[in-house]
Structures are given as C-alpha cells and as structure tokens.
Tab-separated table of C-alpha atoms in Angstrom:
chain	number	residue	atom	x	y	z
A	12	MET	CA	-150.296	58.231	-30.635
A	13	ILE	CA	-147.252	57.033	-32.608
A	14	ASN	CA	-147.850	56.691	-36.309
A	15	LYS	CA	-147.726	53.002	-37.420
A	16	SER	CA	-145.759	53.906	-40.511
A	17	VAL	CA	-143.014	55.431	-38.365
A	18	VAL	CA	-142.764	52.273	-36.229
A	19	VAL	CA	-142.562	50.076	-39.315
A	20	PHE	CA	-139.832	52.316	-40.745
A	21	PHE	CA	-137.626	52.037	-37.651
A	22	LEU	CA	-138.140	48.256	-37.462
A	23	PHE	CA	-137.049	47.889	-41.092
A	24	LEU	CA	-133.997	50.105	-40.532
A	25	GLY	CA	-132.868	48.015	-37.515
A	26	LEU	CA	-133.224	44.752	-39.445
A	27	LEU	CA	-131.184	46.096	-42.371
A	28	THR	CA	-128.361	47.220	-40.051
A	29	ALA	CA	-128.160	43.804	-38.354
A	30	CYS	CA	-127.825	41.999	-41.702
A	31	ASN	CA	-124.869	44.177	-42.777
A	32	LEU	CA	-122.851	43.628	-39.561
A	33	THR	CA	-120.306	40.715	-39.296
A	34	SER	CA	-118.119	39.646	-36.401
A	35	PRO	CA	-114.397	40.649	-36.311
A	36	ASN	CA	-113.380	36.980	-36.241
A	37	GLN	CA	-115.291	36.317	-39.437
A	38	ASN	CA	-113.430	39.129	-41.217
A	39	ILE	CA	-109.981	37.873	-40.038
A	40	GLU	CA	-110.668	34.291	-41.086
A	41	ALA	CA	-111.806	35.379	-44.493
A	42	SER	CA	-108.581	37.337	-45.106
A	43	ILE	CA	-106.169	34.392	-44.307
A	44	SER	CA	-105.683	31.508	-46.748
A	45	PRO	CA	-105.631	28.020	-45.209
A	46	THR	CA	-102.099	26.713	-44.469
A	47	VAL	CA	-100.995	23.415	-46.106
A	48	PRO	CA	-98.239	21.561	-44.184
A	49	PRO	CA	-95.063	21.040	-46.266
A	50	THR	CA	-94.485	17.579	-47.755
A	51	PRO	CA	-91.583	15.867	-45.949
A	52	LEU	CA	-88.609	14.845	-48.082
A	53	PRO	CA	-88.228	11.072	-48.505
A	54	PHE	CA	-85.423	9.182	-46.780
A	55	PRO	CA	-82.542	8.124	-49.051
A	56	SER	CA	-83.292	4.862	-50.822
A	57	SER	CA	-79.700	3.659	-50.681
A	58	LEU	CA	-76.481	4.184	-48.791
A	59	PRO	CA	-73.791	6.452	-50.225
A	60	PRO	CA	-71.709	4.663	-52.876
A	61	THR	CA	-68.504	3.004	-51.735
A	62	ASP	CA	-65.133	3.400	-53.374
A	63	SER	CA	-65.649	2.074	-56.887
A	64	SER	CA	-61.951	1.194	-57.237
A	65	THR	CA	-62.359	-1.830	-54.953
A	66	GLU	CA	-64.623	-4.742	-55.820
A	67	VAL	CA	-65.951	-6.724	-52.862
A	68	VAL	CA	-66.824	-10.339	-53.646
A	69	LEU	CA	-68.898	-12.440	-51.245
A	70	SER	CA	-69.170	-16.206	-51.199
A	71	SER	CA	-72.399	-17.969	-52.115
A	72	THR	CA	-72.903	-18.874	-48.458
A	73	THR	CA	-75.685	-16.760	-46.975
A	74	LEU	CA	-74.537	-14.900	-43.868
A	75	ALA	CA	-75.926	-11.968	-41.932
A	76	ILE	CA	-74.958	-8.662	-43.530
A	77	THR	CA	-73.828	-7.266	-40.186
A	78	LEU	CA	-71.513	-10.232	-39.666
A	79	ASN	CA	-70.027	-9.833	-43.130
A	80	GLN	CA	-69.412	-6.150	-42.505
A	81	THR	CA	-67.903	-6.805	-39.071
A	82	VAL	CA	-65.331	-9.222	-40.465
A	83	LEU	CA	-64.560	-7.024	-43.484
A	84	ASP	CA	-64.040	-4.014	-41.226
A	85	ARG	CA	-61.813	-6.016	-38.916
A	86	ALA	CA	-59.717	-7.244	-41.835
A	87	SER	CA	-59.352	-3.699	-43.134
A	88	GLN	CA	-58.034	-2.587	-39.752
A	89	VAL	CA	-55.553	-5.477	-39.646
A	90	VAL	CA	-54.226	-4.687	-43.126
A	91	GLN	CA	-53.734	-1.073	-42.094
A	92	THR	CA	-51.616	-2.138	-39.099
A	93	LEU	CA	-49.560	-4.344	-41.411
A	94	LYS	CA	-48.990	-1.465	-43.802
A	95	ASN	CA	-47.880	0.744	-40.908
A	96	GLN	CA	-45.764	-2.054	-39.391
A	97	ASP	CA	-47.664	-1.345	-36.184
A	98	PHE	CA	-47.478	-4.739	-34.547
A	99	ILE	CA	-48.426	-3.385	-31.138
A	100	SER	CA	-51.874	-2.526	-32.529
A	101	PHE	CA	-51.803	-5.678	-34.646
A	102	ALA	CA	-51.481	-7.783	-31.480
A	103	GLY	CA	-54.919	-6.571	-30.378
A	104	TYR	CA	-56.521	-8.527	-33.240
A	105	VAL	CA	-54.649	-11.796	-32.638
A	106	HIS	CA	-56.374	-14.816	-31.104
A	107	PRO	CA	-55.589	-14.673	-27.351
A	108	LEU	CA	-55.140	-18.446	-27.006
A	109	ASN	CA	-54.027	-19.710	-30.414
A	110	GLY	CA	-51.850	-16.813	-31.502
A	111	VAL	CA	-51.380	-16.050	-35.197
A	112	ARG	CA	-49.881	-18.359	-37.817
A	113	PHE	CA	-47.917	-17.166	-40.847
A	114	SER	CA	-48.286	-19.283	-43.990
A	115	PRO	CA	-46.080	-18.357	-46.977
A	116	TYR	CA	-48.376	-20.164	-49.443
A	117	ALA	CA	-52.041	-21.178	-49.681
A	118	PHE	CA	-51.564	-24.621	-48.151
A	119	VAL	CA	-51.575	-24.145	-44.371
A	120	GLN	CA	-49.339	-26.518	-42.407
A	121	GLU	CA	-48.906	-27.389	-38.753
A	122	THR	CA	-45.217	-26.527	-39.098
A	123	ASP	CA	-45.930	-22.902	-40.078
A	124	GLN	CA	-44.586	-20.398	-37.580
A	125	VAL	CA	-47.038	-19.299	-34.869
A	126	PHE	CA	-46.563	-16.325	-32.549
A	127	SER	CA	-48.492	-15.454	-29.410
A	128	VAL	CA	-50.021	-12.083	-28.580
A	129	ASP	CA	-47.114	-11.328	-26.242
A	130	GLU	CA	-44.503	-12.208	-28.869
A	131	ILE	CA	-45.996	-10.394	-31.837
A	132	GLY	CA	-45.946	-6.846	-30.461
A	133	SER	CA	-42.148	-6.513	-30.720
A	134	ILE	CA	-41.629	-8.949	-33.597
A	135	MET	CA	-40.177	-6.375	-36.009
A	136	ALA	CA	-37.217	-5.948	-33.665
A	137	ASP	CA	-36.559	-9.699	-33.657
A	138	SER	CA	-33.434	-10.526	-35.669
A	139	LYS	CA	-33.714	-14.275	-35.145
A	140	VAL	CA	-33.845	-16.359	-38.335
A	141	TYR	CA	-36.854	-18.685	-38.512
A	142	THR	CA	-37.696	-21.464	-40.949
A	143	TRP	CA	-41.073	-20.575	-42.466
A	144	GLY	CA	-41.457	-23.494	-44.847
A	145	SER	CA	-40.027	-24.264	-48.275
A	146	TYR	CA	-39.881	-22.161	-51.419
A	147	ALA	CA	-42.305	-23.342	-54.085
A	148	GLY	CA	-40.508	-24.780	-57.079
A	149	THR	CA	-37.077	-25.210	-55.486
A	150	GLY	CA	-37.974	-26.774	-52.176
A	151	GLU	CA	-35.269	-24.742	-50.482
A	152	PRO	CA	-36.040	-23.760	-46.878
A	153	ILE	CA	-37.375	-20.263	-46.282
A	154	ASN	CA	-34.910	-19.096	-43.648
A	155	LEU	CA	-35.644	-15.463	-42.847
A	156	SER	CA	-35.907	-13.075	-39.933
A	157	PHE	CA	-39.389	-11.731	-39.342
A	158	PRO	CA	-38.654	-8.327	-40.960
A	159	ALA	CA	-37.347	-10.133	-44.061
A	160	TYR	CA	-40.348	-12.476	-44.096
A	161	TYR	CA	-42.647	-9.468	-43.742
A	162	SER	CA	-41.152	-7.881	-46.871
A	163	GLU	CA	-41.334	-11.070	-48.943
A	164	PHE	CA	-44.386	-12.969	-47.708
A	165	ILE	CA	-46.670	-10.522	-45.896
A	166	TYR	CA	-46.609	-7.020	-47.295
A	167	ASP	CA	-44.733	-7.419	-50.575
A	168	VAL	CA	-47.308	-5.153	-52.273
A	169	ASN	CA	-49.606	-2.460	-50.908
A	170	PHE	CA	-52.636	-4.574	-50.066
A	171	THR	CA	-54.613	-1.597	-48.755
A	172	ASN	CA	-54.988	-0.638	-52.433
A	173	ALA	CA	-56.012	-4.104	-53.627
A	174	PRO	CA	-58.581	-3.765	-56.443
A	175	GLN	CA	-60.511	-6.816	-55.250
A	176	VAL	CA	-61.477	-8.005	-51.773
A	177	ALA	CA	-63.281	-11.296	-51.164
A	178	LEU	CA	-65.037	-12.716	-48.119
A	179	ASN	CA	-64.932	-16.517	-47.787
A	180	HIS	CA	-64.085	-16.822	-51.474
A	181	ARG	CA	-60.717	-17.444	-53.126
A	182	LEU	CA	-60.043	-15.075	-55.996
A	183	SER	CA	-56.605	-16.393	-56.844
A	184	ALA	CA	-56.099	-19.632	-58.748
A	185	GLY	CA	-52.613	-20.960	-58.195
A	186	ASN	CA	-51.352	-24.522	-58.153
A	187	SER	CA	-51.100	-24.512	-54.372
A	188	ILE	CA	-54.115	-26.087	-52.663
A	189	ASP	CA	-56.091	-23.780	-50.392
A	190	ASN	CA	-56.928	-25.833	-47.298
A	191	SER	CA	-57.744	-22.933	-44.969
A	192	ALA	CA	-61.434	-23.892	-44.663
A	193	GLU	CA	-60.500	-27.424	-43.608
A	194	PHE	CA	-57.664	-26.318	-41.347
A	195	TYR	CA	-59.869	-23.711	-39.651
A	196	PRO	CA	-63.445	-25.071	-39.662
A	197	GLY	CA	-66.048	-22.423	-38.935
A	198	SER	CA	-63.611	-19.614	-39.639
A	199	MET	CA	-64.046	-16.642	-41.963
A	200	PHE	CA	-61.359	-15.313	-44.264
A	201	VAL	CA	-60.874	-12.107	-46.198
A	202	GLU	CA	-58.676	-12.062	-49.286
A	203	TYR	CA	-56.972	-8.966	-50.729
A	204	TYR	CA	-56.165	-9.640	-54.356
A	205	PHE	CA	-54.134	-8.093	-57.158
A	206	PRO	CA	-54.844	-9.863	-60.499
A	207	GLY	CA	-51.434	-8.881	-61.875
A	208	PHE	CA	-49.025	-6.018	-62.388
A	209	ASP	CA	-47.153	-6.461	-65.686
A	210	PRO	CA	-49.243	-7.361	-68.774
A	211	GLN	CA	-46.376	-9.364	-70.265
A	212	TYR	CA	-46.903	-12.025	-67.587
A	213	GLY	CA	-50.554	-12.536	-68.444
A	214	GLY	CA	-51.727	-12.392	-64.843
A	215	MET	CA	-49.188	-14.902	-63.537
A	216	ASP	CA	-47.743	-12.210	-61.263
A	217	TRP	CA	-50.924	-11.972	-59.157
A	218	ARG	CA	-50.704	-11.592	-55.373
A	219	SER	CA	-53.085	-12.349	-52.522
A	220	LEU	CA	-53.085	-11.789	-48.804
A	221	ARG	CA	-55.632	-13.886	-46.944
A	222	LEU	CA	-56.604	-13.120	-43.347
A	223	VAL	CA	-58.279	-15.919	-41.389
A	224	PHE	CA	-60.513	-15.153	-38.393
A	225	SER	CA	-61.934	-17.542	-35.802
A	226	GLU	CA	-64.614	-16.598	-33.303
A	227	TYR	CA	-63.495	-16.200	-29.714
A	228	ASN	CA	-65.840	-14.931	-26.978
A	229	GLY	CA	-68.005	-13.082	-29.479
A	230	THR	CA	-65.064	-11.503	-31.320
A	231	TRP	CA	-63.484	-12.535	-34.610
A	232	ALA	CA	-59.815	-13.038	-33.768
A	233	LEU	CA	-56.988	-13.311	-36.298
A	234	VAL	CA	-55.471	-16.805	-36.482
A	235	ASP	CA	-53.564	-16.844	-39.780
A	236	ILE	CA	-52.022	-14.607	-42.412
A	237	ILE	CA	-51.697	-16.511	-45.668
A	238	HIS	CA	-49.633	-15.178	-48.545
A	239	ASP	CA	-50.625	-16.542	-51.931
A	240	GLU	CA	-49.128	-16.228	-55.398
A	241	TRP	CA	-48.617	-18.239	-58.561
A	242	THR	CA	-46.465	-21.294	-57.904
A	243	PRO	CA	-44.907	-23.683	-60.455
C-alpha cells in the first residue's frame, strides 16, 4: 500500500511546478514596450510669403479670391509679353471680337486706336504713323508709329518691377479723369504703379500702366492698355 504522505508530497510538488510555468507568449509580451504612434505634423497655417517688394492693393468690392488671382495672373503674363515685345504671345490675351484699345492717358475715348488680334501680332514691324490722341498740356496730336508709341506710352518704364499693383483700384491721382469703369462696365482692371522716381519732383513723375479685361466665353480678355501719368 502506498504511503499517504508520499502521495501528498507528489501532489504538492506538481502544483508548485504548474504555478512557476508561464507561456512563451506571455514572456515575449512582457519584454516589449507598447508602441505609441507618432504625432503627425500640422499642415502649414499660411501660404509661403510673396515678394515683399510689391504691394498688391484690392478694391473694396468683394470678389471671389480665385477670380482676383486669375485676373492678376493674367495681367502679370500680359505685362511680361509687353516687356519682351512679344506681340505674338500678347495677341493670345486680346479680346477676339473687340480687339485691344490703346489709351495714352486715363480718359478713354472712342477715337483711341484699336487693333484686332490679327493686326497686333506683327504690330512692332508696322512703320505707319497713327494719331493716338493729343498731348496733355499742349493739345498737339500724338502722331507716332506703334514702336514709338510703345516706347513713350506703353512701356516707358519697367512695369514688371512696379512696387505697387492694384486690382479695380486707381493708385495714381492725376488731373485726367479715369472713366475706364464707365467705358467698360463689368470689366476688371489691374494697375501697375510707380509713385515716382526723382525726389526733387515730389511724386509728380509717377507712372501707371492699367490693363482692362472684359469677360468673354469664361475668359478675361484684354480690351485696353491705358497709360497714366501726371498731366497739367
């Protein structure tokens, strides 16, 4: 007969062994620290800064930001073609039906010269003398070829470097009346403005180039280039 004390001993030994054993998975989990997912970086709160040398002025009229930017971008492209005297590319921005008018001063007139898309592409090779209006102060006729008019009344300064650009707002303040909004109802215009060049003139030597756009089939087409400056 088996001794009861021996049976009790072996039962106790088996129970002790079972308590000391742990599963392999339990050991692995205990040795690995829990993983915390990384915190994502926030999106930028603002767009990159634009060129601080140019101030963009918007009118008080509330318009969609995308529309404002579309017209400003289009004007910038037009000014670049003017700087490069690339009138083939320039023609692509001109109103297909109305052509583009050239106004030597702020007051737009029906008698200002107008050129069609087909005419404007080769205009720099045109030696014909046109009458563009009358000189402010003297009243003498402005009789110039297009290349001469370009140098005096379109790109007389480097407007791509203008320190101020305005959308639907006149920065200049000459004696000539600005009637572009009345002449082109529903249009948008972008003005490139230099407040002056020589301090001795107290700002009276300012220059502006105003580009007028009218909507045509969902596109803002160029209808006028207005040169503006101080007039007596």
